[in-house]
Amino acid sequence: MGRVDHLLHLDRTLDELDPPQWTPPAADATRLVRTVHELRRVPLGALGAADLRTLVAQRVALPYVLPLAVRLLIEEPLLDAYFYEGDLLLATVNAPPAAWTLLPELAARLRAVITRLPEAEVAALPRGAAEELARFAAGTDTPG
């Protein structure tokens, strides 16, 4: 997969790799906030597709989370992480362009995966998804 140094830390947590360690969530925190806090204490290698979708969508520790998401998406681009087919892919392509600046090789690999998706499968994704994928694949706001 090229130079993906972050994958060498699969036994470490985001709290270890992405300081500072987060304090516990407030007592009245939403379920989403509590979940994200909990996921920061899970070793990277134990994060599942739904966990990665949550972290990417919430833009948490993207230099560590995006490589893991792309690794899954190379194998199964339209993976149903939690909500619907392609949800991890859409969360990933909507990561801020600045996050991809640190990961130009991964951005290029993901663009290649997207360009190979069958048109009918892209058309079956939620409204607006085809445009989001086309924008990312064109590389207009990502490096590479």
mmCIF file of N, CA and C in Angstrom:
data_model
loop_
_atom_site.group_PDB
_atom_site.id
_atom_site.type_symbol
_atom_site.label_atom_id
_atom_site.label_comp_id
_atom_site.label_asym_id
_atom_site.label_seq_id
_atom_site.Cartn_x
_atom_site.Cartn_y
_atom_site.Cartn_z
ATOM 1 N N MET A 1 0.833 -1.184 0.000
ATOM 2 C CA MET A 1 0.000 0.000 0.000
ATOM 3 C C MET A 1 0.881 1.252 0.000
ATOM 4 N N GLY A 2 2.134 1.114 -0.276
ATOM 5 C CA GLY A 2 2.990 2.283 -0.248
ATOM 6 C C GLY A 2 3.403 2.603 1.176
ATOM 7 N N ARG A 3 3.771 3.828 1.392
ATOM 8 C CA ARG A 3 4.270 4.252 2.698
ATOM 9 C C ARG A 3 3.096 4.605 3.607
ATOM 10 N N VAL A 4 2.726 3.670 4.458
ATOM 11 C CA VAL A 4 1.606 3.879 5.373
ATOM 12 C C VAL A 4 2.110 3.601 6.782
ATOM 13 N N ASP A 5 2.962 4.481 7.263
ATOM 14 C CA ASP A 5 3.598 4.291 8.554
ATOM 15 C C ASP A 5 2.597 4.157 9.688
ATOM 16 N N HIS A 6 1.441 4.773 9.535
ATOM 17 C CA HIS A 6 0.460 4.752 10.613
ATOM 18 C C HIS A 6 -0.052 3.345 10.889
ATOM 19 N N LEU A 7 -0.007 2.478 9.913
ATOM 20 C CA LEU A 7 -0.499 1.118 10.113
ATOM 21 C C LEU A 7 0.452 0.290 10.956
ATOM 22 N N LEU A 8 1.635 0.809 11.231
ATOM 23 C CA LEU A 8 2.573 0.091 12.080
ATOM 24 C C LEU A 8 2.188 0.194 13.550
ATOM 25 N N HIS A 9 1.202 0.986 13.849
ATOM 26 C CA HIS A 9 0.795 1.242 15.230
ATOM 27 C C HIS A 9 -0.550 0.606 15.561
ATOM 28 N N LEU A 10 -0.841 -0.537 15.006
ATOM 29 C CA LEU A 10 -2.158 -1.137 15.176
ATOM 30 C C LEU A 10 -2.455 -1.552 16.607
ATOM 31 N N ASP A 11 -1.416 -1.686 17.429
ATOM 32 C CA ASP A 11 -1.617 -2.078 18.822
ATOM 33 C C ASP A 11 -1.801 -0.869 19.737
ATOM 34 N N ARG A 12 -1.734 0.320 19.184
ATOM 35 C CA ARG A 12 -1.846 1.553 19.972
ATOM 36 C C ARG A 12 -3.195 2.212 19.738
ATOM 37 N N THR A 13 -3.585 3.079 20.656
ATOM 38 C CA THR A 13 -4.880 3.761 20.567
ATOM 39 C C THR A 13 -4.695 5.183 20.047
ATOM 40 N N LEU A 14 -5.786 5.793 19.649
ATOM 41 C CA LEU A 14 -5.733 7.184 19.210
ATOM 42 C C LEU A 14 -5.342 8.103 20.359
ATOM 43 N N ASP A 15 -5.755 7.776 21.576
ATOM 44 C CA ASP A 15 -5.340 8.595 22.717
ATOM 45 C C ASP A 15 -3.819 8.576 22.861
ATOM 46 N N GLU A 16 -3.173 7.453 22.510
ATOM 47 C CA GLU A 16 -1.716 7.366 22.578
ATOM 48 C C GLU A 16 -1.055 8.080 21.398
ATOM 49 N N LEU A 17 -1.631 7.914 20.210
ATOM 50 C CA LEU A 17 -1.007 8.409 18.980
ATOM 51 C C LEU A 17 -1.361 9.852 18.645
ATOM 52 N N ASP A 18 -2.476 10.326 19.145
ATOM 53 C CA ASP A 18 -2.996 11.639 18.779
ATOM 54 C C ASP A 18 -3.239 12.469 20.041
ATOM 55 N N PRO A 19 -2.141 12.891 20.685
ATOM 56 C CA PRO A 19 -2.314 13.632 21.932
ATOM 57 C C PRO A 19 -2.961 14.994 21.696
ATOM 58 N N PRO A 20 -3.529 15.569 22.734
ATOM 59 C CA PRO A 20 -3.531 15.043 24.092
ATOM 60 C C PRO A 20 -4.635 14.005 24.278
ATOM 61 N N GLN A 21 -4.460 13.188 25.297
ATOM 62 C CA GLN A 21 -5.496 12.214 25.635
ATOM 63 C C GLN A 21 -6.758 12.969 26.003
ATOM 64 N N TRP A 22 -7.883 12.496 25.505
ATOM 65 C CA TRP A 22 -9.137 13.187 25.777
ATOM 66 C C TRP A 22 -9.601 12.900 27.205
ATOM 67 N N THR A 23 -10.211 13.892 27.807
ATOM 68 C CA THR A 23 -10.813 13.696 29.122
ATOM 69 C C THR A 23 -12.145 12.970 28.924
ATOM 70 N N PRO A 24 -12.665 12.329 29.963
ATOM 71 C CA PRO A 24 -13.955 11.645 29.812
ATOM 72 C C PRO A 24 -15.038 12.632 29.372
ATOM 73 N N PRO A 25 -16.009 12.142 28.608
ATOM 74 C CA PRO A 25 -17.089 13.035 28.163
ATOM 75 C C PRO A 25 -17.935 13.491 29.344
ATOM 76 N N ALA A 26 -18.599 14.609 29.143
ATOM 77 C CA ALA A 26 -19.498 15.134 30.175
ATOM 78 C C ALA A 26 -20.621 14.136 30.452
ATOM 79 N N ALA A 27 -21.172 14.217 31.631
ATOM 80 C CA ALA A 27 -22.241 13.291 32.029
ATOM 81 C C ALA A 27 -23.440 13.362 31.092
ATOM 82 N N ASP A 28 -23.697 14.537 30.535
ATOM 83 C CA ASP A 28 -24.857 14.703 29.656
ATOM 84 C C ASP A 28 -24.488 14.617 28.166
ATOM 85 N N ALA A 29 -23.317 14.078 27.870
ATOM 86 C CA ALA A 29 -22.867 13.975 26.482
ATOM 87 C C ALA A 29 -23.789 13.059 25.680
ATOM 88 N N THR A 30 -23.883 13.344 24.397
ATOM 89 C CA THR A 30 -24.701 12.507 23.509
ATOM 90 C C THR A 30 -24.061 11.138 23.345
ATOM 91 N N ARG A 31 -24.841 10.221 22.823
ATOM 92 C CA ARG A 31 -24.327 8.879 22.555
ATOM 93 C C ARG A 31 -23.151 8.936 21.584
ATOM 94 N N LEU A 32 -23.257 9.786 20.565
ATOM 95 C CA LEU A 32 -22.182 9.918 19.587
ATOM 96 C C LEU A 32 -20.892 10.394 20.253
ATOM 97 N N VAL A 33 -20.986 11.395 21.095
ATOM 98 C CA VAL A 33 -19.794 11.909 21.781
ATOM 99 C C VAL A 33 -19.189 10.824 22.658
ATOM 100 N N ARG A 34 -20.016 10.107 23.402
ATOM 101 C CA ARG A 34 -19.500 9.024 24.254
ATOM 102 C C ARG A 34 -18.834 7.944 23.406
ATOM 103 N N THR A 35 -19.440 7.618 22.272
ATOM 104 C CA THR A 35 -18.882 6.597 21.382
ATOM 105 C C THR A 35 -17.512 7.020 20.860
ATOM 106 N N VAL A 36 -17.393 8.252 20.392
ATOM 107 C CA VAL A 36 -16.114 8.728 19.859
ATOM 108 C C VAL A 36 -15.043 8.698 20.950
ATOM 109 N N HIS A 37 -15.389 9.113 22.146
ATOM 110 C CA HIS A 37 -14.434 9.063 23.255
ATOM 111 C C HIS A 37 -13.983 7.624 23.513
ATOM 112 N N GLU A 38 -14.937 6.689 23.487
ATOM 113 C CA GLU A 38 -14.602 5.279 23.710
ATOM 114 C C GLU A 38 -13.704 4.751 22.598
ATOM 115 N N LEU A 39 -13.989 5.130 21.358
ATOM 116 C CA LEU A 39 -13.197 4.634 20.231
ATOM 117 C C LEU A 39 -11.751 5.115 20.293
ATOM 118 N N ARG A 40 -11.507 6.246 20.897
ATOM 119 C CA ARG A 40 -10.126 6.738 21.027
ATOM 120 C C ARG A 40 -9.294 5.860 21.955
ATOM 121 N N ARG A 41 -9.949 5.003 22.734
ATOM 122 C CA ARG A 41 -9.231 4.123 23.659
ATOM 123 C C ARG A 41 -9.135 2.691 23.143
ATOM 124 N N VAL A 42 -9.564 2.457 21.905
ATOM 125 C CA VAL A 42 -9.512 1.128 21.285
ATOM 126 C C VAL A 42 -8.245 1.045 20.428
ATOM 127 N N PRO A 43 -7.487 -0.051 20.525
ATOM 128 C CA PRO A 43 -6.320 -0.189 19.638
ATOM 129 C C PRO A 43 -6.754 -0.085 18.170
ATOM 130 N N LEU A 44 -5.945 0.587 17.359
ATOM 131 C CA LEU A 44 -6.304 0.797 15.948
ATOM 132 C C LEU A 44 -6.675 -0.501 15.255
ATOM 133 N N GLY A 45 -5.937 -1.560 15.537
ATOM 134 C CA GLY A 45 -6.194 -2.839 14.876
ATOM 135 C C GLY A 45 -7.527 -3.462 15.241
ATOM 136 N N ALA A 46 -8.146 -2.981 16.306
ATOM 137 C CA ALA A 46 -9.436 -3.527 16.741
ATOM 138 C C ALA A 46 -10.620 -2.696 16.257
ATOM 139 N N LEU A 47 -10.355 -1.585 15.578
ATOM 140 C CA LEU A 47 -11.446 -0.750 15.075
ATOM 141 C C LEU A 47 -12.096 -1.420 13.870
ATOM 142 N N GLY A 48 -13.410 -1.528 13.901
ATOM 143 C CA GLY A 48 -14.147 -2.106 12.785
ATOM 144 C C GLY A 48 -14.578 -1.046 11.789
ATOM 145 N N ALA A 49 -15.215 -1.479 10.724
ATOM 146 C CA ALA A 49 -15.650 -0.557 9.676
ATOM 147 C C ALA A 49 -16.599 0.514 10.212
ATOM 148 N N ALA A 50 -17.539 0.133 11.072
ATOM 149 C CA ALA A 50 -18.479 1.118 11.628
ATOM 150 C C ALA A 50 -17.742 2.118 12.514
ATOM 151 N N ASP A 51 -16.750 1.639 13.268
ATOM 152 C CA ASP A 51 -15.960 2.534 14.116
ATOM 153 C C ASP A 51 -15.207 3.542 13.247
ATOM 154 N N LEU A 52 -14.604 3.049 12.174
ATOM 155 C CA LEU A 52 -13.852 3.926 11.276
ATOM 156 C C LEU A 52 -14.770 4.953 10.621
ATOM 157 N N ARG A 53 -15.969 4.520 10.214
ATOM 158 C CA ARG A 53 -16.918 5.455 9.608
ATOM 159 C C ARG A 53 -17.256 6.562 10.599
ATOM 160 N N THR A 54 -17.488 6.191 11.851
ATOM 161 C CA THR A 54 -17.808 7.188 12.872
ATOM 162 C C THR A 54 -16.653 8.164 13.055
ATOM 163 N N LEU A 55 -15.447 7.656 13.189
ATOM 164 C CA LEU A 55 -14.285 8.514 13.420
ATOM 165 C C LEU A 55 -14.009 9.419 12.223
ATOM 166 N N VAL A 56 -14.108 8.871 11.014
ATOM 167 C CA VAL A 56 -13.876 9.690 9.818
ATOM 168 C C VAL A 56 -14.960 10.762 9.707
ATOM 169 N N ALA A 57 -16.210 10.377 9.882
ATOM 170 C CA ALA A 57 -17.310 11.335 9.762
ATOM 171 C C ALA A 57 -17.188 12.450 10.803
ATOM 172 N N GLN A 58 -16.650 12.123 11.977
ATOM 173 C CA GLN A 58 -16.484 13.119 13.034
ATOM 174 C C GLN A 58 -15.127 13.820 12.946
ATOM 175 N N ARG A 59 -14.334 13.436 11.938
ATOM 176 C CA ARG A 59 -13.032 14.068 11.667
ATOM 177 C C ARG A 59 -12.085 13.976 12.859
ATOM 178 N N VAL A 60 -12.005 12.780 13.411
ATOM 179 C CA VAL A 60 -11.156 12.525 14.573
ATOM 180 C C VAL A 60 -9.891 11.802 14.128
ATOM 181 N N ALA A 61 -8.727 12.367 14.433
ATOM 182 C CA ALA A 61 -7.423 11.731 14.199
ATOM 183 C C ALA A 61 -7.299 11.186 12.777
ATOM 184 N N LEU A 62 -7.673 11.975 11.803
ATOM 185 C CA LEU A 62 -7.710 11.516 10.409
ATOM 186 C C LEU A 62 -6.379 10.971 9.886
ATOM 187 N N PRO A 63 -5.230 11.490 10.274
ATOM 188 C CA PRO A 63 -3.981 10.889 9.768
ATOM 189 C C PRO A 63 -3.823 9.415 10.148
ATOM 190 N N TYR A 64 -4.480 8.983 11.204
ATOM 191 C CA TYR A 64 -4.415 7.583 11.618
ATOM 192 C C TYR A 64 -5.604 6.783 11.123
ATOM 193 N N VAL A 65 -6.760 7.427 11.034
ATOM 194 C CA VAL A 65 -8.002 6.727 10.704
ATOM 195 C C VAL A 65 -8.177 6.558 9.197
ATOM 196 N N LEU A 66 -7.840 7.572 8.417
ATOM 197 C CA LEU A 66 -8.016 7.462 6.961
ATOM 198 C C LEU A 66 -7.244 6.291 6.351
ATOM 199 N N PRO A 67 -5.989 6.047 6.737
ATOM 200 C CA PRO A 67 -5.302 4.888 6.148
ATOM 201 C C PRO A 67 -6.012 3.569 6.427
ATOM 202 N N LEU A 68 -6.585 3.438 7.602
ATOM 203 C CA LEU A 68 -7.311 2.209 7.928
ATOM 204 C C LEU A 68 -8.579 2.091 7.089
ATOM 205 N N ALA A 69 -9.282 3.203 6.921
ATOM 206 C CA ALA A 69 -10.501 3.191 6.106
ATOM 207 C C ALA A 69 -10.173 2.869 4.656
ATOM 208 N N VAL A 70 -9.139 3.501 4.118
ATOM 209 C CA VAL A 70 -8.769 3.253 2.717
ATOM 210 C C VAL A 70 -8.357 1.800 2.526
ATOM 211 N N ARG A 71 -7.668 1.242 3.500
ATOM 212 C CA ARG A 71 -7.268 -0.173 3.408
ATOM 213 C C ARG A 71 -8.503 -1.056 3.229
ATOM 214 N N LEU A 72 -9.570 -0.791 3.976
ATOM 215 C CA LEU A 72 -10.809 -1.563 3.820
ATOM 216 C C LEU A 72 -11.473 -1.280 2.479
ATOM 217 N N LEU A 73 -11.467 -0.022 2.069
ATOM 218 C CA LEU A 73 -12.157 0.369 0.836
ATOM 219 C C LEU A 73 -11.471 -0.163 -0.414
ATOM 220 N N ILE A 74 -10.181 -0.365 -0.374
ATOM 221 C CA ILE A 74 -9.480 -0.959 -1.517
ATOM 222 C C ILE A 74 -9.989 -2.378 -1.736
ATOM 223 N N GLU A 75 -10.259 -3.079 -0.647
ATOM 224 C CA GLU A 75 -10.767 -4.452 -0.727
ATOM 225 C C GLU A 75 -12.253 -4.498 -1.084
ATOM 226 N N GLU A 76 -13.024 -3.583 -0.505
ATOM 227 C CA GLU A 76 -14.484 -3.580 -0.703
ATOM 228 C C GLU A 76 -14.984 -2.133 -0.711
ATOM 229 N N PRO A 77 -14.929 -1.489 -1.884
ATOM 230 C CA PRO A 77 -15.235 -0.055 -1.961
ATOM 231 C C PRO A 77 -16.624 0.334 -1.451
ATOM 232 N N LEU A 78 -17.602 -0.496 -1.676
ATOM 233 C CA LEU A 78 -18.967 -0.134 -1.276
ATOM 234 C C LEU A 78 -19.391 -0.842 0.005
ATOM 235 N N LEU A 79 -18.419 -1.095 0.846
ATOM 236 C CA LEU A 79 -18.649 -1.715 2.138
ATOM 237 C C LEU A 79 -19.761 -0.988 2.892
ATOM 238 N N ASP A 80 -20.680 -1.764 3.458
ATOM 239 C CA ASP A 80 -21.742 -1.222 4.306
ATOM 240 C C ASP A 80 -21.204 -1.246 5.726
ATOM 241 N N ALA A 81 -20.693 -0.110 6.191
ATOM 242 C CA ALA A 81 -20.073 -0.054 7.513
ATOM 243 C C ALA A 81 -21.119 -0.045 8.625
ATOM 244 N N TYR A 82 -22.232 0.621 8.379
ATOM 245 C CA TYR A 82 -23.242 0.709 9.433
ATOM 246 C C TYR A 82 -24.612 1.101 8.915
ATOM 247 N N PHE A 83 -24.667 2.141 8.089
ATOM 248 C CA PHE A 83 -25.954 2.686 7.670
ATOM 249 C C PHE A 83 -26.441 2.162 6.329
ATOM 250 N N TYR A 84 -25.556 2.122 5.321
ATOM 251 C CA TYR A 84 -25.947 1.717 3.976
ATOM 252 C C TYR A 84 -24.693 1.379 3.176
ATOM 253 N N GLU A 85 -24.900 0.693 2.068
ATOM 254 C CA GLU A 85 -23.787 0.353 1.190
ATOM 255 C C GLU A 85 -23.090 1.637 0.739
ATOM 256 N N GLY A 86 -21.777 1.679 0.918
ATOM 257 C CA GLY A 86 -20.998 2.834 0.505
ATOM 258 C C GLY A 86 -20.850 3.915 1.563
ATOM 259 N N ASP A 87 -21.367 3.692 2.777
ATOM 260 C CA ASP A 87 -21.314 4.758 3.791
ATOM 261 C C ASP A 87 -19.884 5.080 4.240
ATOM 262 N N LEU A 88 -19.021 4.077 4.345
ATOM 263 C CA LEU A 88 -17.633 4.361 4.716
ATOM 264 C C LEU A 88 -16.925 5.120 3.591
ATOM 265 N N LEU A 89 -17.183 4.735 2.361
ATOM 266 C CA LEU A 89 -16.581 5.419 1.219
ATOM 267 C C LEU A 89 -16.989 6.892 1.181
ATOM 268 N N LEU A 90 -18.262 7.159 1.362
ATOM 269 C CA LEU A 90 -18.735 8.544 1.310
ATOM 270 C C LEU A 90 -18.183 9.368 2.474
ATOM 271 N N ALA A 91 -18.122 8.783 3.656
ATOM 272 C CA ALA A 91 -17.525 9.508 4.779
ATOM 273 C C ALA A 91 -16.063 9.817 4.481
ATOM 274 N N THR A 92 -15.376 8.871 3.876
ATOM 275 C CA THR A 92 -13.946 9.021 3.595
ATOM 276 C C THR A 92 -13.689 10.091 2.541
ATOM 277 N N VAL A 93 -14.453 10.089 1.450
ATOM 278 C CA VAL A 93 -14.218 11.103 0.410
ATOM 279 C C VAL A 93 -14.615 12.499 0.883
ATOM 280 N N ASN A 94 -15.404 12.567 1.938
ATOM 281 C CA ASN A 94 -15.803 13.869 2.471
ATOM 282 C C ASN A 94 -14.898 14.356 3.596
ATOM 283 N N ALA A 95 -13.815 13.643 3.855
ATOM 284 C CA ALA A 95 -12.823 14.143 4.806
ATOM 285 C C ALA A 95 -12.271 15.453 4.250
ATOM 286 N N PRO A 96 -11.882 16.371 5.102
ATOM 287 C CA PRO A 96 -11.390 17.658 4.615
ATOM 288 C C PRO A 96 -10.162 17.507 3.719
ATOM 289 N N PRO A 97 -10.067 18.321 2.689
ATOM 290 C CA PRO A 97 -8.906 18.252 1.785
ATOM 291 C C PRO A 97 -7.566 18.338 2.522
ATOM 292 N N ALA A 98 -7.504 19.092 3.598
ATOM 293 C CA ALA A 98 -6.246 19.214 4.348
ATOM 294 C C ALA A 98 -5.783 17.867 4.895
ATOM 295 N N ALA A 99 -6.718 16.993 5.243
ATOM 296 C CA ALA A 99 -6.337 15.677 5.756
ATOM 297 C C ALA A 99 -5.639 14.862 4.678
ATOM 298 N N TRP A 100 -6.091 15.000 3.437
ATOM 299 C CA TRP A 100 -5.506 14.245 2.330
ATOM 300 C C TRP A 100 -4.134 14.786 1.941
ATOM 301 N N THR A 101 -3.835 16.028 2.289
ATOM 302 C CA THR A 101 -2.524 16.615 1.993
ATOM 303 C C THR A 101 -1.421 15.786 2.638
ATOM 304 N N LEU A 102 -1.712 15.214 3.806
ATOM 305 C CA LEU A 102 -0.743 14.372 4.509
ATOM 306 C C LEU A 102 -0.663 12.974 3.920
ATOM 307 N N LEU A 103 -1.644 12.607 3.100
ATOM 308 C CA LEU A 103 -1.765 11.228 2.611
ATOM 309 C C LEU A 103 -1.975 11.187 1.092
ATOM 310 N N PRO A 104 -1.112 11.823 0.310
ATOM 311 C CA PRO A 104 -1.356 11.906 -1.135
ATOM 312 C C PRO A 104 -1.392 10.547 -1.830
ATOM 313 N N GLU A 105 -0.570 9.591 -1.386
ATOM 314 C CA GLU A 105 -0.568 8.264 -2.012
ATOM 315 C C GLU A 105 -1.895 7.544 -1.778
ATOM 316 N N LEU A 106 -2.417 7.681 -0.560
ATOM 317 C CA LEU A 106 -3.709 7.050 -0.261
ATOM 318 C C LEU A 106 -4.833 7.705 -1.043
ATOM 319 N N ALA A 107 -4.775 9.026 -1.176
ATOM 320 C CA ALA A 107 -5.800 9.731 -1.952
ATOM 321 C C ALA A 107 -5.786 9.227 -3.386
ATOM 322 N N ALA A 108 -4.602 9.061 -3.951
ATOM 323 C CA ALA A 108 -4.490 8.576 -5.330
ATOM 324 C C ALA A 108 -5.024 7.155 -5.449
ATOM 325 N N ARG A 109 -4.735 6.311 -4.482
ATOM 326 C CA ARG A 109 -5.240 4.936 -4.532
ATOM 327 C C ARG A 109 -6.753 4.897 -4.418
ATOM 328 N N LEU A 110 -7.305 5.739 -3.556
ATOM 329 C CA LEU A 110 -8.757 5.777 -3.406
ATOM 330 C C LEU A 110 -9.412 6.320 -4.669
ATOM 331 N N ARG A 111 -8.810 7.325 -5.282
ATOM 332 C CA ARG A 111 -9.351 7.833 -6.557
ATOM 333 C C ARG A 111 -9.380 6.711 -7.592
ATOM 334 N N ALA A 112 -8.336 5.895 -7.649
ATOM 335 C CA ALA A 112 -8.296 4.795 -8.615
ATOM 336 C C ALA A 112 -9.406 3.789 -8.343
ATOM 337 N N VAL A 113 -9.661 3.506 -7.083
ATOM 338 C CA VAL A 113 -10.742 2.583 -6.712
ATOM 339 C C VAL A 113 -12.088 3.153 -7.166
ATOM 340 N N ILE A 114 -12.286 4.432 -6.930
ATOM 341 C CA ILE A 114 -13.564 5.071 -7.282
ATOM 342 C C ILE A 114 -13.790 5.048 -8.790
ATOM 343 N N THR A 115 -12.755 5.307 -9.558
ATOM 344 C CA THR A 115 -12.929 5.350 -11.016
ATOM 345 C C THR A 115 -13.254 3.976 -11.600
ATOM 346 N N ARG A 116 -12.966 2.922 -10.859
ATOM 347 C CA ARG A 116 -13.279 1.562 -11.338
ATOM 348 C C ARG A 116 -14.649 1.061 -10.891
ATOM 349 N N LEU A 117 -15.364 1.844 -10.102
ATOM 350 C CA LEU A 117 -16.681 1.395 -9.632
ATOM 351 C C LEU A 117 -17.664 1.339 -10.804
ATOM 352 N N PRO A 118 -18.459 0.264 -10.867
ATOM 353 C CA PRO A 118 -19.472 0.194 -11.922
ATOM 354 C C PRO A 118 -20.496 1.319 -11.781
ATOM 355 N N GLU A 119 -20.844 1.916 -12.902
ATOM 356 C CA GLU A 119 -21.776 3.049 -12.912
ATOM 357 C C GLU A 119 -23.102 2.709 -12.241
ATOM 358 N N ALA A 120 -23.600 1.501 -12.463
ATOM 359 C CA ALA A 120 -24.887 1.105 -11.871
ATOM 360 C C ALA A 120 -24.801 1.073 -10.348
ATOM 361 N N GLU A 121 -23.670 0.642 -9.811
ATOM 362 C CA GLU A 121 -23.511 0.598 -8.357
ATOM 363 C C GLU A 121 -23.428 2.003 -7.779
ATOM 364 N N VAL A 122 -22.758 2.895 -8.452
ATOM 365 C CA VAL A 122 -22.672 4.287 -8.002
ATOM 366 C C VAL A 122 -24.060 4.916 -8.050
ATOM 367 N N ALA A 123 -24.818 4.620 -9.098
ATOM 368 C CA ALA A 123 -26.166 5.179 -9.247
ATOM 369 C C ALA A 123 -27.098 4.717 -8.132
ATOM 370 N N ALA A 124 -26.814 3.543 -7.543
ATOM 371 C CA ALA A 124 -27.666 3.005 -6.483
ATOM 372 C C ALA A 124 -27.369 3.626 -5.114
ATOM 373 N N LEU A 125 -26.324 4.413 -5.014
ATOM 374 C CA LEU A 125 -25.979 5.062 -3.754
ATOM 375 C C LEU A 125 -26.946 6.213 -3.476
ATOM 376 N N PRO A 126 -26.953 6.730 -2.256
ATOM 377 C CA PRO A 126 -27.865 7.833 -1.925
ATOM 378 C C PRO A 126 -27.672 9.054 -2.824
ATOM 379 N N ARG A 127 -28.688 9.881 -2.883
ATOM 380 C CA ARG A 127 -28.679 11.094 -3.697
ATOM 381 C C ARG A 127 -27.448 11.937 -3.379
ATOM 382 N N GLY A 128 -26.787 12.400 -4.407
ATOM 383 C CA GLY A 128 -25.613 13.241 -4.243
ATOM 384 C C GLY A 128 -24.305 12.480 -4.143
ATOM 385 N N ALA A 129 -24.384 11.178 -3.913
ATOM 386 C CA ALA A 129 -23.165 10.383 -3.727
ATOM 387 C C ALA A 129 -22.313 10.353 -4.992
ATOM 388 N N ALA A 130 -22.952 10.195 -6.145
ATOM 389 C CA ALA A 130 -22.182 10.128 -7.405
ATOM 390 C C ALA A 130 -21.377 11.403 -7.604
ATOM 391 N N GLU A 131 -21.970 12.544 -7.272
ATOM 392 C CA GLU A 131 -21.262 13.820 -7.416
ATOM 393 C C GLU A 131 -20.103 13.928 -6.433
ATOM 394 N N GLU A 132 -20.314 13.463 -5.190
ATOM 395 C CA GLU A 132 -19.246 13.499 -4.193
ATOM 396 C C GLU A 132 -18.080 12.609 -4.618
ATOM 397 N N LEU A 133 -18.397 11.424 -5.141
ATOM 398 C CA LEU A 133 -17.345 10.518 -5.605
ATOM 399 C C LEU A 133 -16.618 11.099 -6.810
ATOM 400 N N ALA A 134 -17.365 11.702 -7.728
ATOM 401 C CA ALA A 134 -16.747 12.295 -8.919
ATOM 402 C C ALA A 134 -15.833 13.452 -8.529
ATOM 403 N N ARG A 135 -16.258 14.267 -7.577
ATOM 404 C CA ARG A 135 -15.438 15.385 -7.108
ATOM 405 C C ARG A 135 -14.117 14.876 -6.534
ATOM 406 N N PHE A 136 -14.197 13.853 -5.685
ATOM 407 C CA PHE A 136 -12.976 13.305 -5.087
ATOM 408 C C PHE A 136 -12.101 12.656 -6.161
ATOM 409 N N ALA A 137 -12.728 11.878 -7.034
ATOM 410 C CA ALA A 137 -11.963 11.180 -8.079
ATOM 411 C C ALA A 137 -11.266 12.150 -9.017
ATOM 412 N N ALA A 138 -11.876 13.317 -9.235
ATOM 413 C CA ALA A 138 -11.253 14.320 -10.108
ATOM 414 C C ALA A 138 -10.029 14.938 -9.453
ATOM 415 N N GLY A 139 -9.937 14.801 -8.136
ATOM 416 C CA GLY A 139 -8.779 15.306 -7.431
ATOM 417 C C GLY A 139 -8.696 16.808 -7.364
ATOM 418 N N THR A 140 -9.816 17.470 -7.534
ATOM 419 C CA THR A 140 -9.790 18.936 -7.548
ATOM 420 C C THR A 140 -9.492 19.534 -6.184
ATOM 421 N N ASP A 141 -9.769 18.773 -5.114
ATOM 422 C CA ASP A 141 -9.482 19.305 -3.771
ATOM 423 C C ASP A 141 -8.628 18.355 -2.953
ATOM 424 N N THR A 142 -7.984 17.405 -3.649
ATOM 425 C CA THR A 142 -7.085 16.481 -2.952
ATOM 426 C C THR A 142 -5.748 16.446 -3.675
ATOM 427 N N PRO A 143 -4.687 16.075 -2.977
ATOM 428 C CA PRO A 143 -3.370 16.022 -3.606
ATOM 429 C C PRO A 143 -3.232 14.818 -4.524
ATOM 430 N N GLY A 144 -2.176 14.802 -5.267
ATOM 431 C CA GLY A 144 -1.860 13.620 -6.065
ATOM 432 C C GLY A 144 -2.185 13.847 -7.460
#
